[in-house]
Short mmCIF file of C-alpha atoms and ligand atoms in Angstrom, two decimals:
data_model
loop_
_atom_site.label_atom_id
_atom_site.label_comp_id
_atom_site.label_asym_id
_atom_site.label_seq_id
_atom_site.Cartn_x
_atom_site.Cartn_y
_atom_site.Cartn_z
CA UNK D 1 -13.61 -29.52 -3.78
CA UNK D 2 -11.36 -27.67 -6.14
CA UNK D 3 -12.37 -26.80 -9.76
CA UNK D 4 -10.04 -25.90 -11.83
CA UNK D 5 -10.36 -21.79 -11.88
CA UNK D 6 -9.64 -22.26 -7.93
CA UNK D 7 -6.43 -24.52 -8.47
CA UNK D 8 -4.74 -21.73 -11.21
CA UNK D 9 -4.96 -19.50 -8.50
CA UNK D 10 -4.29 -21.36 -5.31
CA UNK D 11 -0.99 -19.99 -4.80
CA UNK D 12 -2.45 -16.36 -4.73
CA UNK D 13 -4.65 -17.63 -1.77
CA UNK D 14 -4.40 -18.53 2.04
CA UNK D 15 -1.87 -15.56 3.01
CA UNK D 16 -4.59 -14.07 4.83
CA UNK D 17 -3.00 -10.79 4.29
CA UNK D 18 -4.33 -8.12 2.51
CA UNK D 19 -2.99 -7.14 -0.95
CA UNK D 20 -1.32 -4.07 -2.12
CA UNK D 21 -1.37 -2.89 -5.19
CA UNK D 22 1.21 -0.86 -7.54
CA UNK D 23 0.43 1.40 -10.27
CA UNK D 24 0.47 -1.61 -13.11
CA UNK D 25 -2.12 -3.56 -11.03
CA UNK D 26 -3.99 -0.07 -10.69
CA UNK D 27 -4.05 0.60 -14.99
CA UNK D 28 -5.08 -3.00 -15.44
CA UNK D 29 -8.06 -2.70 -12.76
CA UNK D 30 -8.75 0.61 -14.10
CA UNK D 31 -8.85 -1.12 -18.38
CA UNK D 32 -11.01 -3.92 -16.61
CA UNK D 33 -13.45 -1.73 -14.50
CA UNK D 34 -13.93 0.79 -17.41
CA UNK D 35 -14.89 -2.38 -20.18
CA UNK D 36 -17.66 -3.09 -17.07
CA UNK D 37 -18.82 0.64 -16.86
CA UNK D 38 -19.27 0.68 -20.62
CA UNK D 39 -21.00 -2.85 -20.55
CA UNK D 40 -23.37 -1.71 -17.53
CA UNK D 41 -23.82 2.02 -19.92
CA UNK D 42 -24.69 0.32 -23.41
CA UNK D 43 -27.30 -1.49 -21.28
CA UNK D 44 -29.24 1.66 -20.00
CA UNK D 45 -31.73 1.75 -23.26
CA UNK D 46 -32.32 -2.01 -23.71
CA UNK D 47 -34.01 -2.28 -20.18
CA UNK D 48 -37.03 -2.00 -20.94
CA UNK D 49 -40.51 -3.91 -20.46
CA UNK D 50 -40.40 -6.83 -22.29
CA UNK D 51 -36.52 -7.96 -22.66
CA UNK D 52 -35.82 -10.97 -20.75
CA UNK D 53 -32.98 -11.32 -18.36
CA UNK D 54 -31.68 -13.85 -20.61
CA UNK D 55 -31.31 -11.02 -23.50
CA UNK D 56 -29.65 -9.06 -21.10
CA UNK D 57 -27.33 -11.93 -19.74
CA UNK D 58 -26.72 -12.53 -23.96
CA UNK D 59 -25.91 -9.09 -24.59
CA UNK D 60 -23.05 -8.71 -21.65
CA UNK D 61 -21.81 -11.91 -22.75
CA UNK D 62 -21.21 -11.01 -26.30
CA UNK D 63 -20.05 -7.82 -25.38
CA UNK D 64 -17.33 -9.17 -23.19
CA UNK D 65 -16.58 -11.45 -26.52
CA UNK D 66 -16.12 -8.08 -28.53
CA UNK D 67 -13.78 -6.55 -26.09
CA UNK D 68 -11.30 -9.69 -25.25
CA UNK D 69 -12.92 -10.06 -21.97
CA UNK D 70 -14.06 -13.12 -19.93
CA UNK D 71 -17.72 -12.53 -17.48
CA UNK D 72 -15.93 -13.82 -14.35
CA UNK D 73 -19.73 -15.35 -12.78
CA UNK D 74 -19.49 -17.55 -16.09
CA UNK D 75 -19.02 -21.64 -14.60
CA UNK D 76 -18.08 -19.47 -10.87
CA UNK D 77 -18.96 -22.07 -8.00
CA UNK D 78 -21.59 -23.05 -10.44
CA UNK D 79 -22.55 -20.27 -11.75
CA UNK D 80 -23.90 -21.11 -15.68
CA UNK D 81 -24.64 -16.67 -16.71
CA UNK D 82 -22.43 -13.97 -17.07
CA UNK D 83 -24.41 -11.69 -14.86
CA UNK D 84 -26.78 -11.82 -12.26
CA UNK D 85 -30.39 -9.70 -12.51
CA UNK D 86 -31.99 -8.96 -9.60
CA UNK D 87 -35.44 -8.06 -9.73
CA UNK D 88 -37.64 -6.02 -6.98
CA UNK D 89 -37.46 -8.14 -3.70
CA UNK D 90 -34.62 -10.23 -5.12
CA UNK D 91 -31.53 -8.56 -3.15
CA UNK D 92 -28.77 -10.33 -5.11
CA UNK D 93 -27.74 -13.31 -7.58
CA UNK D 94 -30.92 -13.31 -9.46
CA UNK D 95 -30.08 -15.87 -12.29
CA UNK D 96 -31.16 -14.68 -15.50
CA UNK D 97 -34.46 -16.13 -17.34
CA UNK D 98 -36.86 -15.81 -20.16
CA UNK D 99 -39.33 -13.97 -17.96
CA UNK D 100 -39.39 -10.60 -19.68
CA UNK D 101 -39.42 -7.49 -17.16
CA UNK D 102 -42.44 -5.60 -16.47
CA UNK D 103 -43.38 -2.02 -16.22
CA UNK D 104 -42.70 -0.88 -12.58
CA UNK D 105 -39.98 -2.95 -11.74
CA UNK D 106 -36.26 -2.11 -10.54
CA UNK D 107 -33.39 -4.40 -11.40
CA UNK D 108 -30.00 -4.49 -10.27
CA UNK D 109 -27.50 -5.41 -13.35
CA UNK D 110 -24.32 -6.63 -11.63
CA UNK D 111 -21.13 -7.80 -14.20
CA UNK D 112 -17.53 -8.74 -13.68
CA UNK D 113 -15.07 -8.85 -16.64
CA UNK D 114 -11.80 -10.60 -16.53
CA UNK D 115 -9.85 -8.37 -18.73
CA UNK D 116 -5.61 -9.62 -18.98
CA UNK D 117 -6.35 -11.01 -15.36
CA UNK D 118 -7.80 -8.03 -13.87
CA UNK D 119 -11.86 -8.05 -12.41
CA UNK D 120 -13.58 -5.38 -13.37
CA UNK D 121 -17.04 -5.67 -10.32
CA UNK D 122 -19.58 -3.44 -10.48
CA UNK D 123 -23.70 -2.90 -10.95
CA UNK D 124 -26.03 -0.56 -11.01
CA UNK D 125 -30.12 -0.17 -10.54
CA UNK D 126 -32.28 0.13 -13.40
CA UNK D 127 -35.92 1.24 -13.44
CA UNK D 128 -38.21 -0.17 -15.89
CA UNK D 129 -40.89 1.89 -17.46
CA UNK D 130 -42.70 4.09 -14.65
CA UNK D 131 -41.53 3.06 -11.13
CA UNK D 132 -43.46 3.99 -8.00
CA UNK D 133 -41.99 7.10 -5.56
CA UNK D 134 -41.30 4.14 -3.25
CA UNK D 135 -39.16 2.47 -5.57
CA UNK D 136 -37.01 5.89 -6.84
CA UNK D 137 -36.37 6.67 -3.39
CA UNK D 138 -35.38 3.44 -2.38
CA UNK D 139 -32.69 3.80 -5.34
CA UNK D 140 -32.04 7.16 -4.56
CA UNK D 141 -30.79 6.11 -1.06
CA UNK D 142 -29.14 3.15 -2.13
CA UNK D 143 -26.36 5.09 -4.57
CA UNK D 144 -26.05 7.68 -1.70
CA UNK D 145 -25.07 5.11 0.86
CA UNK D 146 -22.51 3.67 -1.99
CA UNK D 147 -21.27 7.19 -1.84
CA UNK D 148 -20.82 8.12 1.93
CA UNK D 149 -19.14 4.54 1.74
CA UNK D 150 -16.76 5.23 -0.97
CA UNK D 151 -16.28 9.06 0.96
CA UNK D 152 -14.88 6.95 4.35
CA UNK D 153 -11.75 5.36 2.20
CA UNK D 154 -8.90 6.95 2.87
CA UNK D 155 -5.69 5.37 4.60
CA UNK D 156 -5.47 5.20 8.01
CA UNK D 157 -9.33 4.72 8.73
CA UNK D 158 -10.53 1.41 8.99
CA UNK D 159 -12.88 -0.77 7.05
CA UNK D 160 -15.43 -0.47 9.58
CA UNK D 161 -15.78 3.49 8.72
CA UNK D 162 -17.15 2.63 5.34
CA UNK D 163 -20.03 0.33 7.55
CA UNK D 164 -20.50 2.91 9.53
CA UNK D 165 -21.30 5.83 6.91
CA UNK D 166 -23.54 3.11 4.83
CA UNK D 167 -25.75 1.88 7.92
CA UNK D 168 -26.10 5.72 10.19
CA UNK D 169 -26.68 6.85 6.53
CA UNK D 170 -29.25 4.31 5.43
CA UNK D 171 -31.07 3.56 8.65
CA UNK D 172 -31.39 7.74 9.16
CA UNK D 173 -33.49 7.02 6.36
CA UNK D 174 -35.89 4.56 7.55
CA UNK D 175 -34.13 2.32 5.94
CA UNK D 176 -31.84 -1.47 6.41
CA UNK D 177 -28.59 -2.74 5.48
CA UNK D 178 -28.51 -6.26 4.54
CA UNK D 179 -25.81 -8.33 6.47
CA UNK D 180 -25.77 -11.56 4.83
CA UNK D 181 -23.39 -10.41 1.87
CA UNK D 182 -20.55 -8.26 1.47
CA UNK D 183 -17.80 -5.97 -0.53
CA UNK D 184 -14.93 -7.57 -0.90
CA UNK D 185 -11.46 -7.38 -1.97
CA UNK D 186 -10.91 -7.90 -5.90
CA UNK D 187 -8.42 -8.07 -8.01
CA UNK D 188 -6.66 -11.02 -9.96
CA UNK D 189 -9.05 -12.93 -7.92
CA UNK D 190 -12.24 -12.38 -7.93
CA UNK D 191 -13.51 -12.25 -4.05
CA UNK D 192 -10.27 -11.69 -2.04
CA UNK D 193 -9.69 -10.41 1.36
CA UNK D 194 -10.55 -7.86 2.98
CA UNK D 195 -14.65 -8.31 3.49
CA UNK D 196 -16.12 -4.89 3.22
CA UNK D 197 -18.96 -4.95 5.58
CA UNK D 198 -22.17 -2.41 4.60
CA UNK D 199 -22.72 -2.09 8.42
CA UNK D 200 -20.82 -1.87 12.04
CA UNK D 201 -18.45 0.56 13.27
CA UNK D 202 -15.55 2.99 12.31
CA UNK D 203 -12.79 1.08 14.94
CA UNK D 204 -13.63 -2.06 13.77
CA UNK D 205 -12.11 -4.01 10.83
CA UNK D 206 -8.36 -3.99 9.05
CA UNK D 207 -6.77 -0.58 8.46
CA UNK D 208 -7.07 0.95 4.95
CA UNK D 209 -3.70 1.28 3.15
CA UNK D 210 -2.92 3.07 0.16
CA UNK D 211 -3.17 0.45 -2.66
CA UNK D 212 -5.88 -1.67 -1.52
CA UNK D 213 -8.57 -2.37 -4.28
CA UNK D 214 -11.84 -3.35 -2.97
CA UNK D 215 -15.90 -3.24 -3.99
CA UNK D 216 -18.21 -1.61 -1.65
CA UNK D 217 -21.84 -2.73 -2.63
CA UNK D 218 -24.44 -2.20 -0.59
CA UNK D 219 -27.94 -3.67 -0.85
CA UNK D 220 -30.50 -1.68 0.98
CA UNK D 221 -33.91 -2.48 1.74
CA UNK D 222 -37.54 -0.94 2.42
CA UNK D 223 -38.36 -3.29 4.88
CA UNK D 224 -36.15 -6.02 7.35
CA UNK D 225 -33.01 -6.57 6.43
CA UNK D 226 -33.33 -10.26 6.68
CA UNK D 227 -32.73 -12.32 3.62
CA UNK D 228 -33.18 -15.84 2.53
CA UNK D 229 -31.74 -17.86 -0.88
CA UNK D 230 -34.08 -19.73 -2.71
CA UNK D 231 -33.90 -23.43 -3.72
CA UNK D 232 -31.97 -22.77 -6.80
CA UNK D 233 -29.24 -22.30 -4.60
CA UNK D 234 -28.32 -18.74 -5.70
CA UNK D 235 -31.40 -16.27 -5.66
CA UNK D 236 -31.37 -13.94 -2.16
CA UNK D 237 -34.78 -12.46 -1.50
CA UNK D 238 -35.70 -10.18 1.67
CA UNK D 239 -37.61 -12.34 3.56
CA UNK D 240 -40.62 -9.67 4.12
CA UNK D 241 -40.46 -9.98 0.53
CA UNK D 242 -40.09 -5.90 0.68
CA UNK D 243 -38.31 -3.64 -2.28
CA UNK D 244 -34.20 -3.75 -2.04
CA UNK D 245 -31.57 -2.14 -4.23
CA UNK D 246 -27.64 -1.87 -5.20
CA UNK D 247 -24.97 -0.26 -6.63
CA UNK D 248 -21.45 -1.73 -6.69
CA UNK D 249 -18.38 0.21 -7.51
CA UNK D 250 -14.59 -1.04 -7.65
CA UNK D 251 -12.28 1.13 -5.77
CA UNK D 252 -8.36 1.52 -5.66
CA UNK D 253 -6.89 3.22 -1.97
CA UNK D 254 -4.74 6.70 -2.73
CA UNK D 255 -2.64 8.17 -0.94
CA UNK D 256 -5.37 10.63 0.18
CA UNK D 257 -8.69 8.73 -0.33
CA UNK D 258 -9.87 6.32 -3.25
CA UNK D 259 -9.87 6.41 -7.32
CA UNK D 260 -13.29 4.85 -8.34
CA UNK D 261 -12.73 2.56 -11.12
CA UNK D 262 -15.89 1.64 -12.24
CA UNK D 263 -17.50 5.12 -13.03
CA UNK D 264 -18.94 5.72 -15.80
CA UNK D 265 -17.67 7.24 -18.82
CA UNK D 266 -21.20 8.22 -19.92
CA UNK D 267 -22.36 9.68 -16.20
CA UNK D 268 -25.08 7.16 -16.22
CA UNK D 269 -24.25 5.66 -12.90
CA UNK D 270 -27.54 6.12 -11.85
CA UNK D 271 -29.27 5.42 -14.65
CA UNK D 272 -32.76 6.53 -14.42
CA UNK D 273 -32.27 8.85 -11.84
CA UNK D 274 -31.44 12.98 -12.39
N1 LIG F 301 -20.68 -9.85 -8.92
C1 LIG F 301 -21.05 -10.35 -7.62
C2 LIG F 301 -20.29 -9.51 -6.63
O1 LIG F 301 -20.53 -8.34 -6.63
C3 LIG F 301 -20.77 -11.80 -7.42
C4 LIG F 301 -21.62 -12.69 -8.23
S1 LIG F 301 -21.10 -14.30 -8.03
C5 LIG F 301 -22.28 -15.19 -8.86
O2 LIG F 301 -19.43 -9.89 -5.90
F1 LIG F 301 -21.81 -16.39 -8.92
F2 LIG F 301 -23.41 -15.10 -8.24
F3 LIG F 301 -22.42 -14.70 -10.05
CO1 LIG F 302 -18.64 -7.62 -5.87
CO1 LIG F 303 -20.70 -7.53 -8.55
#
């Protein structure tokens, strides 16, 4: 079936190659990923116990509003919120509710803005109140695996390199990756080719050009990396029901690495953490 979102961009679709970007396509992602870095900033001090992920879900809606911005999960495949809260064992797509967050908990905060066309992807962890050793170091290791990801993009290296860094990274830490979701290519369209795995090996995958935009995102947990989604259709949980965390950054492909798009302007990427 075809909605109509999908049908505006059909023609975009089914080339199976991988898109390269100019420097237009790289200001645009650069406006869009910056409006989602200040969303995911202005958000640090209102988690807190208490709010609901429905308050939360308000707030980056409204805030998209302010800035001429669409949330791209908003009617997605279904998709009624314009984020998606993730909660403790919940790995990703946790659908926001009027359950209000507790002390203790971590939640990953994940938005995409459509700003003139461009998708802006990114999230980040956020503890609430006083979180347990167990919990900081699980988030501690899950923005350093982003970052020994983001360190393998440069052009001539394959997508399999970034795996490779996340999962020797990761599992050197006791440590697993989660397989069942991916980063992906983004751009005018939301999830485009290539998939950027969070696990595998550096000769495996596409090559890397200069001007590829992609998300790298992995979700890292305490215990098994096995996952399973709830009846709702949406909600992944690890099946062992053990702690797991993300962070999600946009990236453009230089001539000599990657330009991350989505950092933030405030140096809270981590927010939480020192
Ligand atoms: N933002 C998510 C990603 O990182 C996708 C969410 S799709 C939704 O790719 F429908 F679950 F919202
Ligand atoms: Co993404
Ligand atoms: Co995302």
């Amino acid at each position: 079936m075809v909605n109509y979102i999908d049908a505006a961009t059909a023609p975009m679709k089914n080339t199976g190659a991988i898109r390269l970007y100019g420097p237009d396509a790289f200001e645009g992602m650069r406006r869009a990923c910056q409006l989602t870095a200040r969303c995911l900033d202005a958000l640090a001090p209102m988690v807190q116990p208490g709010v609901t992920t429905n308050a939360i879900d308000r707030f980056v809606f409204e805030f998209g509003m302010d800035n001429g911005a669409l949330p791209a999960t908003l009617n997605y495949r279904g998709y009624t919120k314009s984020t998606c809260t993730s909660i403790n064992h919940v790995v990703c797509h946790g659908i926001p509710d009027d359950k209000p967050l507790r002390d203790g908990d971590i939640v990953n905060i994940d938005v995409t803005y459509i700003l003139d066309g461009w998708h802006g992807d990114a999230s980040r962890m956020y503890p609430v109140g006083e979180v347990k050793r167990a919990g900081i170091r699980l988030l501690e290791v899950t923005y350093e695996s982003l970052l020994r990801g983001i360190a393998a993009v440069r052009p001539g290296a394959r997508t399999g390199a970034i795996g490779e860094a996340i999962q020797t990274y990761a599992e050197g830490e006791r440590c697993s990756v989660v397989r069942d979701f991916c980063g992906h290519g983004v751009g005018r369209l939301f999830h485009d080719t290539p998939n950027i795995l969070h696990y595998g090996r550096a000769h495996e995958g596409p090559e890397i050009r200069e001007g590829m935009i992609f998300t790298i995102e992995p979700m890292i947990n305490l215990g098994r990396p096995h996952v399973k989604v709830l009846a709702d259709g949406w909600t992944a949980v690890t099946r062992d029901r053990s702690l797991t965390a993300q962070y999600e950054h946009t990236v453009g492909v230089t001539a000599t690495g990657c330009e991350i798009f989505t950092l933030s302007p405030a140096g809270l990427d981590r927010p939480g953490l020192t």
